[in-house]
Coordinates of C-alpha atoms in Angstrom, one line a residue:
M231 CA 222.7 121.4 150.3
I232 CA 223.9 118.1 151.6
Q233 CA 227.2 118.3 149.9
S234 CA 227.9 121.6 151.7
Q235 CA 227.8 119.7 155.0
V236 CA 230.2 117.1 153.7
S237 CA 232.7 119.1 151.6
R238 CA 234.8 121.5 153.6
E239 CA 235.7 123.4 150.4
V240 CA 232.1 124.1 149.5
R241 CA 231.5 125.4 153.0
L242 CA 234.6 127.5 153.0
E243 CA 233.7 129.0 149.5
L244 CA 230.2 129.9 150.7
A245 CA 231.6 131.4 154.0
N246 CA 234.0 133.5 151.9
K247 CA 231.2 134.6 149.6
I248 CA 229.0 135.5 152.7
M249 CA 231.8 137.6 154.2
L250 CA 232.4 139.5 151.0
I251 CA 228.7 140.3 150.6
K252 CA 228.5 141.3 154.3
A253 CA 231.4 143.7 153.8
R254 CA 229.9 145.1 150.5
K255 CA 226.6 145.7 152.1
D256 CA 228.2 147.1 155.3
L257 CA 226.2 144.7 157.5
S258 CA 227.1 143.7 161.0
F259 CA 226.4 140.1 162.2
A260 CA 223.9 141.6 164.5
Q261 CA 222.0 143.2 161.6
I262 CA 222.0 139.8 159.7
V263 CA 220.8 137.9 162.8
E264 CA 218.0 140.5 163.5
G265 CA 214.6 138.8 163.3
T266 CA 215.8 135.3 163.2
G267 CA 215.1 134.5 166.9
L268 CA 218.5 132.9 167.2
S269 CA 221.7 134.1 169.0
E270 CA 224.3 136.1 167.1
A271 CA 226.9 133.5 168.0
F272 CA 224.9 130.6 166.5
V273 CA 224.1 132.4 163.3
T274 CA 227.6 133.7 162.9
A275 CA 229.1 130.3 163.4
A276 CA 226.7 128.9 160.7
L277 CA 227.7 131.7 158.3
L278 CA 231.3 130.8 158.8
G279 CA 230.6 127.2 157.8
Q280 CA 230.5 125.5 161.3
H281 CA 227.0 124.1 161.0
P282 CA 223.7 124.5 159.0
L283 CA 221.0 126.9 159.8
P284 CA 217.3 125.9 160.2
A285 CA 215.7 126.2 156.7
D286 CA 213.4 129.1 157.6
V287 CA 216.4 131.1 159.0
A288 CA 218.6 130.2 156.1
Q289 CA 216.0 131.7 153.7
M290 CA 215.7 134.8 155.8
V291 CA 219.4 135.3 156.1
G292 CA 219.9 134.4 152.4
K293 CA 217.5 137.2 151.4
K294 CA 219.3 139.8 153.5
L295 CA 222.6 138.7 151.8
D296 CA 221.1 138.3 148.3
L297 CA 222.2 134.7 148.2
S298 CA 220.7 132.3 145.6
A299 CA 218.7 129.3 146.7
D300 CA 221.7 127.0 145.8
D301 CA 223.9 129.0 148.2

């Protein structure tokens, strides 16, 4: 996952993938954030590629979005 913090393209590709999945599943950011204990703004910014999520939250959000461990 280190390369996603360095490469803008990787972060943008993942953000695009997340937005597509979010739309397909008809999820709001509030629904994705639910249960994380973090603010909607913080998690949304992370999902848009601005910064990483804590590992436990990344796993929780990843499950909601059906992302692979590599994502």
